Amino acid sequence: MVGLLLTVLSVATQPAPAPASLNPHAVELFERDWVLDQWARRTFDTNGDGRISIEEAQPAALAFKDLADGDGDGRVTPYEYERAREFILARY
Ligand SMILES: [Ca+2]
Ligand SMILES: [Ca+2]
């Protein structure tokens, strides 16, 4: 009886697992490059704290990939990255 209660309690108090879809590396894209960071903060800093969090970096990284992947093969090459960076610098 006590054992069952303990089992129920330990299940109930376990922290919720982090969403599997979060990519912790997405945020590095913006920490590494101020041009991308500035661009991302305009649209994706949803809580307005001036920083791109891991959660906020997910849609931002997807949007950057859409913007940068000129030939649509699903990968951003260093060349495409530089072109996208120039585009952002010129436009934003
Ligand atoms: Ca934020
Ligand atoms: Ca590409």
mmCIF file of N, CA and C and ligand atoms in Angstrom:
data_model
loop_
_atom_site.group_PDB
_atom_site.id
_atom_site.type_symbol
_atom_site.label_atom_id
_atom_site.label_comp_id
_atom_site.label_asym_id
_atom_site.label_seq_id
_atom_site.Cartn_x
_atom_site.Cartn_y
_atom_site.Cartn_z
ATOM 1 N N MET A 1 0.843 -1.217 0.000
ATOM 2 C CA MET A 1 0.000 0.000 0.000
ATOM 3 C C MET A 1 0.871 1.257 0.000
ATOM 4 N N VAL A 2 1.821 1.287 0.938
ATOM 5 C CA VAL A 2 2.744 2.419 0.974
ATOM 6 C C VAL A 2 3.575 2.466 -0.296
ATOM 7 N N GLY A 3 3.983 1.286 -0.743
ATOM 8 C CA GLY A 3 4.787 1.209 -1.961
ATOM 9 C C GLY A 3 4.040 1.774 -3.155
ATOM 10 N N LEU A 4 2.766 1.464 -3.280
ATOM 11 C CA LEU A 4 1.960 1.970 -4.390
ATOM 12 C C LEU A 4 1.850 3.483 -4.335
ATOM 13 N N LEU A 5 1.631 4.010 -3.121
ATOM 14 C CA LEU A 5 1.505 5.456 -2.949
ATOM 15 C C LEU A 5 2.802 6.158 -3.367
ATOM 16 N N LEU A 6 3.941 5.577 -2.953
ATOM 17 C CA LEU A 6 5.228 6.173 -3.317
ATOM 18 C C LEU A 6 5.424 6.181 -4.837
ATOM 19 N N THR A 7 5.000 5.097 -5.468
ATOM 20 C CA THR A 7 5.140 5.015 -6.920
ATOM 21 C C THR A 7 4.324 6.106 -7.613
ATOM 22 N N VAL A 8 3.085 6.262 -7.144
ATOM 23 C CA VAL A 8 2.208 7.273 -7.726
ATOM 24 C C VAL A 8 2.794 8.673 -7.536
ATOM 25 N N LEU A 9 3.297 8.918 -6.318
ATOM 26 C CA LEU A 9 3.861 10.234 -6.025
ATOM 27 C C LEU A 9 5.093 10.526 -6.884
ATOM 28 N N SER A 10 5.953 9.532 -7.051
ATOM 29 C CA SER A 10 7.179 9.793 -7.804
ATOM 30 C C SER A 10 6.868 10.029 -9.279
ATOM 31 N N VAL A 11 5.844 9.358 -9.788
ATOM 32 C CA VAL A 11 5.437 9.613 -11.172
ATOM 33 C C VAL A 11 4.887 11.037 -11.305
ATOM 34 N N ALA A 12 4.069 11.437 -10.304
ATOM 35 C CA ALA A 12 3.413 12.734 -10.378
ATOM 36 C C ALA A 12 4.404 13.888 -10.261
ATOM 37 N N THR A 13 5.531 13.665 -9.551
ATOM 38 C CA THR A 13 6.450 14.778 -9.324
ATOM 39 C C THR A 13 7.605 14.807 -10.328
ATOM 40 N N GLN A 14 7.604 13.884 -11.265
ATOM 41 C CA GLN A 14 8.670 13.924 -12.264
ATOM 42 C C GLN A 14 8.504 15.135 -13.176
ATOM 43 N N PRO A 15 9.587 15.839 -13.449
ATOM 44 C CA PRO A 15 9.466 17.009 -14.337
ATOM 45 C C PRO A 15 9.075 16.580 -15.745
ATOM 46 N N ALA A 16 8.348 17.445 -16.398
ATOM 47 C CA ALA A 16 7.960 17.156 -17.772
ATOM 48 C C ALA A 16 9.210 17.121 -18.657
ATOM 49 N N PRO A 17 9.298 16.162 -19.546
ATOM 50 C CA PRO A 17 10.474 16.111 -20.422
ATOM 51 C C PRO A 17 10.497 17.285 -21.391
ATOM 52 N N ALA A 18 11.693 17.735 -21.723
ATOM 53 C CA ALA A 18 11.818 18.830 -22.681
ATOM 54 C C ALA A 18 11.314 18.363 -24.037
ATOM 55 N N PRO A 19 10.666 19.251 -24.791
ATOM 56 C CA PRO A 19 10.188 18.850 -26.123
ATOM 57 C C PRO A 19 11.347 18.365 -26.990
ATOM 58 N N ALA A 20 11.145 17.229 -27.630
ATOM 59 C CA ALA A 20 12.231 16.605 -28.381
ATOM 60 C C ALA A 20 12.607 17.432 -29.608
ATOM 61 N N SER A 21 11.694 18.283 -30.063
ATOM 62 C CA SER A 21 11.947 18.991 -31.315
ATOM 63 C C SER A 21 12.872 20.194 -31.134
ATOM 64 N N LEU A 22 13.190 20.555 -29.888
ATOM 65 C CA LEU A 22 14.057 21.713 -29.679
ATOM 66 C C LEU A 22 15.490 21.386 -30.088
ATOM 67 N N ASN A 23 16.044 22.172 -30.937
ATOM 68 C CA ASN A 23 17.424 21.997 -31.364
ATOM 69 C C ASN A 23 18.306 23.002 -30.628
ATOM 70 N N PRO A 24 19.118 22.542 -29.676
ATOM 71 C CA PRO A 24 19.919 23.485 -28.888
ATOM 72 C C PRO A 24 20.959 24.221 -29.731
ATOM 73 N N HIS A 25 21.261 23.689 -30.914
ATOM 74 C CA HIS A 25 22.281 24.335 -31.753
ATOM 75 C C HIS A 25 21.723 25.504 -32.547
ATOM 76 N N ALA A 26 20.385 25.559 -32.666
ATOM 77 C CA ALA A 26 19.784 26.643 -33.449
ATOM 78 C C ALA A 26 20.173 28.002 -32.889
ATOM 79 N N VAL A 27 20.244 28.079 -31.578
ATOM 80 C CA VAL A 27 20.526 29.365 -30.940
ATOM 81 C C VAL A 27 21.963 29.818 -31.223
ATOM 82 N N GLU A 28 22.856 28.862 -31.473
ATOM 83 C CA GLU A 28 24.267 29.200 -31.737
ATOM 84 C C GLU A 28 24.403 30.017 -33.021
ATOM 85 N N LEU A 29 23.513 29.750 -33.956
ATOM 86 C CA LEU A 29 23.512 30.490 -35.215
ATOM 87 C C LEU A 29 23.437 31.994 -34.949
ATOM 88 N N PHE A 30 22.658 32.370 -33.926
ATOM 89 C CA PHE A 30 22.422 33.789 -33.647
ATOM 90 C C PHE A 30 23.411 34.343 -32.619
ATOM 91 N N GLU A 31 23.929 33.452 -31.785
ATOM 92 C CA GLU A 31 24.945 33.908 -30.835
ATOM 93 C C GLU A 31 26.253 34.200 -31.564
ATOM 94 N N ARG A 32 26.456 33.502 -32.676
ATOM 95 C CA ARG A 32 27.722 33.567 -33.390
ATOM 96 C C ARG A 32 27.794 34.755 -34.330
ATOM 97 N N ASP A 33 26.644 35.216 -34.803
ATOM 98 C CA ASP A 33 26.632 36.211 -35.872
ATOM 99 C C ASP A 33 25.656 37.338 -35.519
ATOM 100 N N TRP A 34 26.188 38.527 -35.259
ATOM 101 C CA TRP A 34 25.322 39.625 -34.809
ATOM 102 C C TRP A 34 24.323 40.046 -35.881
ATOM 103 N N VAL A 35 24.676 39.855 -37.157
ATOM 104 C CA VAL A 35 23.745 40.219 -38.233
ATOM 105 C C VAL A 35 22.485 39.365 -38.143
ATOM 106 N N LEU A 36 22.703 38.070 -37.983
ATOM 107 C CA LEU A 36 21.564 37.163 -37.859
ATOM 108 C C LEU A 36 20.809 37.411 -36.554
ATOM 109 N N ASP A 37 21.565 37.713 -35.508
ATOM 110 C CA ASP A 37 20.956 37.948 -34.205
ATOM 111 C C ASP A 37 20.006 39.141 -34.266
ATOM 112 N N GLN A 38 20.503 40.225 -34.891
ATOM 113 C CA GLN A 38 19.699 41.428 -34.999
ATOM 114 C C GLN A 38 18.442 41.178 -35.837
ATOM 115 N N TRP A 39 18.639 40.466 -36.926
ATOM 116 C CA TRP A 39 17.517 40.112 -37.791
ATOM 117 C C TRP A 39 16.496 39.270 -37.031
ATOM 118 N N ALA A 40 16.974 38.263 -36.313
ATOM 119 C CA ALA A 40 16.065 37.348 -35.610
ATOM 120 C C ALA A 40 15.299 38.070 -34.504
ATOM 121 N N ARG A 41 15.978 39.019 -33.831
ATOM 122 C CA ARG A 41 15.327 39.701 -32.707
ATOM 123 C C ARG A 41 14.158 40.559 -33.167
ATOM 124 N N ARG A 42 14.207 41.033 -34.418
ATOM 125 C CA ARG A 42 13.105 41.861 -34.917
ATOM 126 C C ARG A 42 11.797 41.095 -34.957
ATOM 127 N N THR A 43 11.880 39.826 -35.260
ATOM 128 C CA THR A 43 10.670 39.052 -35.483
ATOM 129 C C THR A 43 10.429 37.994 -34.414
ATOM 130 N N PHE A 44 11.511 37.405 -33.908
ATOM 131 C CA PHE A 44 11.340 36.179 -33.124
ATOM 132 C C PHE A 44 11.580 36.349 -31.634
ATOM 133 N N ASP A 45 11.925 37.556 -31.203
ATOM 134 C CA ASP A 45 12.087 37.780 -29.764
ATOM 135 C C ASP A 45 10.711 38.003 -29.154
ATOM 136 N N THR A 46 9.958 36.912 -29.009
ATOM 137 C CA THR A 46 8.541 37.035 -28.679
ATOM 138 C C THR A 46 8.309 37.559 -27.270
ATOM 139 N N ASN A 47 9.244 37.335 -26.347
ATOM 140 C CA ASN A 47 9.031 37.859 -24.995
ATOM 141 C C ASN A 47 9.705 39.219 -24.787
ATOM 142 N N GLY A 48 10.359 39.726 -25.854
ATOM 143 C CA GLY A 48 10.881 41.082 -25.822
ATOM 144 C C GLY A 48 12.032 41.331 -24.852
ATOM 145 N N ASP A 49 12.798 40.310 -24.509
ATOM 146 C CA ASP A 49 13.900 40.524 -23.572
ATOM 147 C C ASP A 49 15.219 40.840 -24.289
ATOM 148 N N GLY A 50 15.158 40.989 -25.611
ATOM 149 C CA GLY A 50 16.360 41.362 -26.354
ATOM 150 C C GLY A 50 17.308 40.211 -26.616
ATOM 151 N N ARG A 51 16.894 39.003 -26.292
ATOM 152 C CA ARG A 51 17.733 37.831 -26.535
ATOM 153 C C ARG A 51 16.933 36.758 -27.250
ATOM 154 N N ILE A 52 17.636 35.987 -28.049
ATOM 155 C CA ILE A 52 16.982 34.861 -28.709
ATOM 156 C C ILE A 52 17.224 33.616 -27.861
ATOM 157 N N SER A 53 16.154 33.108 -27.275
ATOM 158 C CA SER A 53 16.274 31.908 -26.449
ATOM 159 C C SER A 53 16.287 30.674 -27.342
ATOM 160 N N ILE A 54 16.520 29.520 -26.713
ATOM 161 C CA ILE A 54 16.518 28.272 -27.491
ATOM 162 C C ILE A 54 15.158 28.080 -28.161
ATOM 163 N N GLU A 55 14.086 28.376 -27.425
ATOM 164 C CA GLU A 55 12.744 28.216 -28.002
ATOM 165 C C GLU A 55 12.531 29.186 -29.163
ATOM 166 N N GLU A 56 12.951 30.427 -28.967
ATOM 167 C CA GLU A 56 12.756 31.438 -30.006
ATOM 168 C C GLU A 56 13.648 31.172 -31.214
ATOM 169 N N ALA A 57 14.766 30.487 -30.976
ATOM 170 C CA ALA A 57 15.696 30.205 -32.069
ATOM 171 C C ALA A 57 15.154 29.175 -33.046
ATOM 172 N N GLN A 58 14.181 28.357 -32.592
ATOM 173 C CA GLN A 58 13.696 27.290 -33.479
ATOM 174 C C GLN A 58 13.023 27.868 -34.731
ATOM 175 N N PRO A 59 11.949 28.691 -34.572
ATOM 176 C CA PRO A 59 11.338 29.271 -35.776
ATOM 177 C C PRO A 59 12.289 30.216 -36.504
ATOM 178 N N ALA A 60 13.168 30.886 -35.756
ATOM 179 C CA ALA A 60 14.100 31.821 -36.388
ATOM 180 C C ALA A 60 15.078 31.076 -37.298
ATOM 181 N N ALA A 61 15.569 29.944 -36.821
ATOM 182 C CA ALA A 61 16.521 29.169 -37.624
ATOM 183 C C ALA A 61 15.836 28.620 -38.873
ATOM 184 N N LEU A 62 14.576 28.185 -38.721
ATOM 185 C CA LEU A 62 13.821 27.693 -39.879
ATOM 186 C C LEU A 62 13.610 28.808 -40.897
ATOM 187 N N ALA A 63 13.265 29.985 -40.398
ATOM 188 C CA ALA A 63 13.028 31.117 -41.292
ATOM 189 C C ALA A 63 14.318 31.510 -41.997
ATOM 190 N N PHE A 64 15.444 31.459 -41.266
ATOM 191 C CA PHE A 64 16.719 31.786 -41.900
ATOM 192 C C PHE A 64 17.059 30.760 -42.969
ATOM 193 N N LYS A 65 16.777 29.499 -42.692
ATOM 194 C CA LYS A 65 17.060 28.454 -43.679
ATOM 195 C C LYS A 65 16.229 28.689 -44.948
ATOM 196 N N ASP A 66 14.954 29.036 -44.749
ATOM 197 C CA ASP A 66 14.084 29.353 -45.889
ATOM 198 C C ASP A 66 14.673 30.489 -46.718
ATOM 199 N N LEU A 67 15.147 31.511 -46.000
ATOM 200 C CA LEU A 67 15.689 32.698 -46.652
ATOM 201 C C LEU A 67 16.992 32.381 -47.383
ATOM 202 N N ALA A 68 17.831 31.557 -46.738
ATOM 203 C CA ALA A 68 19.191 31.368 -47.228
ATOM 204 C C ALA A 68 19.315 30.259 -48.263
ATOM 205 N N ASP A 69 18.428 29.283 -48.191
ATOM 206 C CA ASP A 69 18.578 28.116 -49.059
ATOM 207 C C ASP A 69 18.086 28.443 -50.470
ATOM 208 N N GLY A 70 18.942 29.111 -51.221
ATOM 209 C CA GLY A 70 18.560 29.624 -52.535
ATOM 210 C C GLY A 70 18.134 28.551 -53.520
ATOM 211 N N ASP A 71 18.793 27.407 -53.518
ATOM 212 C CA ASP A 71 18.439 26.361 -54.481
ATOM 213 C C ASP A 71 17.453 25.348 -53.902
ATOM 214 N N GLY A 72 16.987 25.581 -52.662
ATOM 215 C CA GLY A 72 15.932 24.761 -52.093
ATOM 216 C C GLY A 72 16.280 23.300 -51.877
ATOM 217 N N ASP A 73 17.569 22.997 -51.683
ATOM 218 C CA ASP A 73 17.925 21.591 -51.471
ATOM 219 C C ASP A 73 17.898 21.208 -49.993
ATOM 220 N N GLY A 74 17.427 22.141 -49.143
ATOM 221 C CA GLY A 74 17.298 21.820 -47.730
ATOM 222 C C GLY A 74 18.572 22.031 -46.928
ATOM 223 N N ARG A 75 19.657 22.448 -47.582
ATOM 224 C CA ARG A 75 20.908 22.719 -46.863
ATOM 225 C C ARG A 75 21.360 24.134 -47.165
ATOM 226 N N VAL A 76 22.003 24.746 -46.182
ATOM 227 C CA VAL A 76 22.558 26.077 -46.398
ATOM 228 C C VAL A 76 24.074 25.944 -46.482
ATOM 229 N N THR A 77 24.619 26.155 -47.659
ATOM 230 C CA THR A 77 26.064 26.075 -47.852
ATOM 231 C C THR A 77 26.702 27.371 -47.336
ATOM 232 N N PRO A 78 28.007 27.367 -47.112
ATOM 233 C CA PRO A 78 28.688 28.607 -46.695
ATOM 234 C C PRO A 78 28.430 29.752 -47.685
ATOM 235 N N TYR A 79 28.370 29.431 -48.973
ATOM 236 C CA TYR A 79 28.083 30.450 -49.980
ATOM 237 C C TYR A 79 26.675 31.019 -49.788
ATOM 238 N N GLU A 80 25.703 30.145 -49.625
ATOM 239 C CA GLU A 80 24.321 30.595 -49.416
ATOM 240 C C GLU A 80 24.194 31.386 -48.120
ATOM 241 N N TYR A 81 24.939 30.958 -47.110
ATOM 242 C CA TYR A 81 24.938 31.665 -45.827
ATOM 243 C C TYR A 81 25.437 33.094 -46.011
ATOM 244 N N GLU A 82 26.537 33.250 -46.737
ATOM 245 C CA GLU A 82 27.108 34.586 -46.959
ATOM 246 C C GLU A 82 26.166 35.464 -47.775
ATOM 247 N N ARG A 83 25.543 34.871 -48.782
ATOM 248 C CA ARG A 83 24.586 35.629 -49.592
ATOM 249 C C ARG A 83 23.409 36.095 -48.752
ATOM 250 N N ALA A 84 22.900 35.222 -47.922
ATOM 251 C CA ALA A 84 21.768 35.564 -47.060
ATOM 252 C C ALA A 84 22.168 36.652 -46.066
ATOM 253 N N ARG A 85 23.398 36.560 -45.569
ATOM 254 C CA ARG A 85 23.902 37.547 -44.617
ATOM 255 C C ARG A 85 23.983 38.931 -45.276
ATOM 256 N N GLU A 86 24.481 38.950 -46.522
ATOM 257 C CA GLU A 86 24.552 40.213 -47.264
ATOM 258 C C GLU A 86 23.166 40.774 -47.520
ATOM 259 N N PHE A 87 22.247 39.877 -47.858
ATOM 260 C CA PHE A 87 20.869 40.277 -48.108
ATOM 261 C C PHE A 87 20.267 40.923 -46.856
ATOM 262 N N ILE A 88 20.471 40.284 -45.725
ATOM 263 C CA ILE A 88 19.949 40.818 -44.460
ATOM 264 C C ILE A 88 20.597 42.164 -44.143
ATOM 265 N N LEU A 89 21.924 42.250 -44.326
ATOM 266 C CA LEU A 89 22.633 43.497 -44.044
ATOM 267 C C LEU A 89 22.108 44.637 -44.919
ATOM 268 N N ALA A 90 21.822 44.342 -46.176
ATOM 269 C CA ALA A 90 21.386 45.376 -47.096
ATOM 270 C C ALA A 90 19.937 45.793 -46.830
ATOM 271 N N ARG A 91 19.151 44.832 -46.377
ATOM 272 C CA ARG A 91 17.730 45.084 -46.304
ATOM 273 C C ARG A 91 17.269 45.522 -44.918
ATOM 274 N N TYR A 92 17.945 45.051 -43.877
ATOM 275 C CA TYR A 92 17.434 45.311 -42.533
ATOM 276 C C TYR A 92 18.289 46.322 -41.768
HETATM 277 CA CA CA B 1 13.588 36.499 -26.026
HETATM 278 CA CA CA B 2 21.041 25.083 -50.667
#
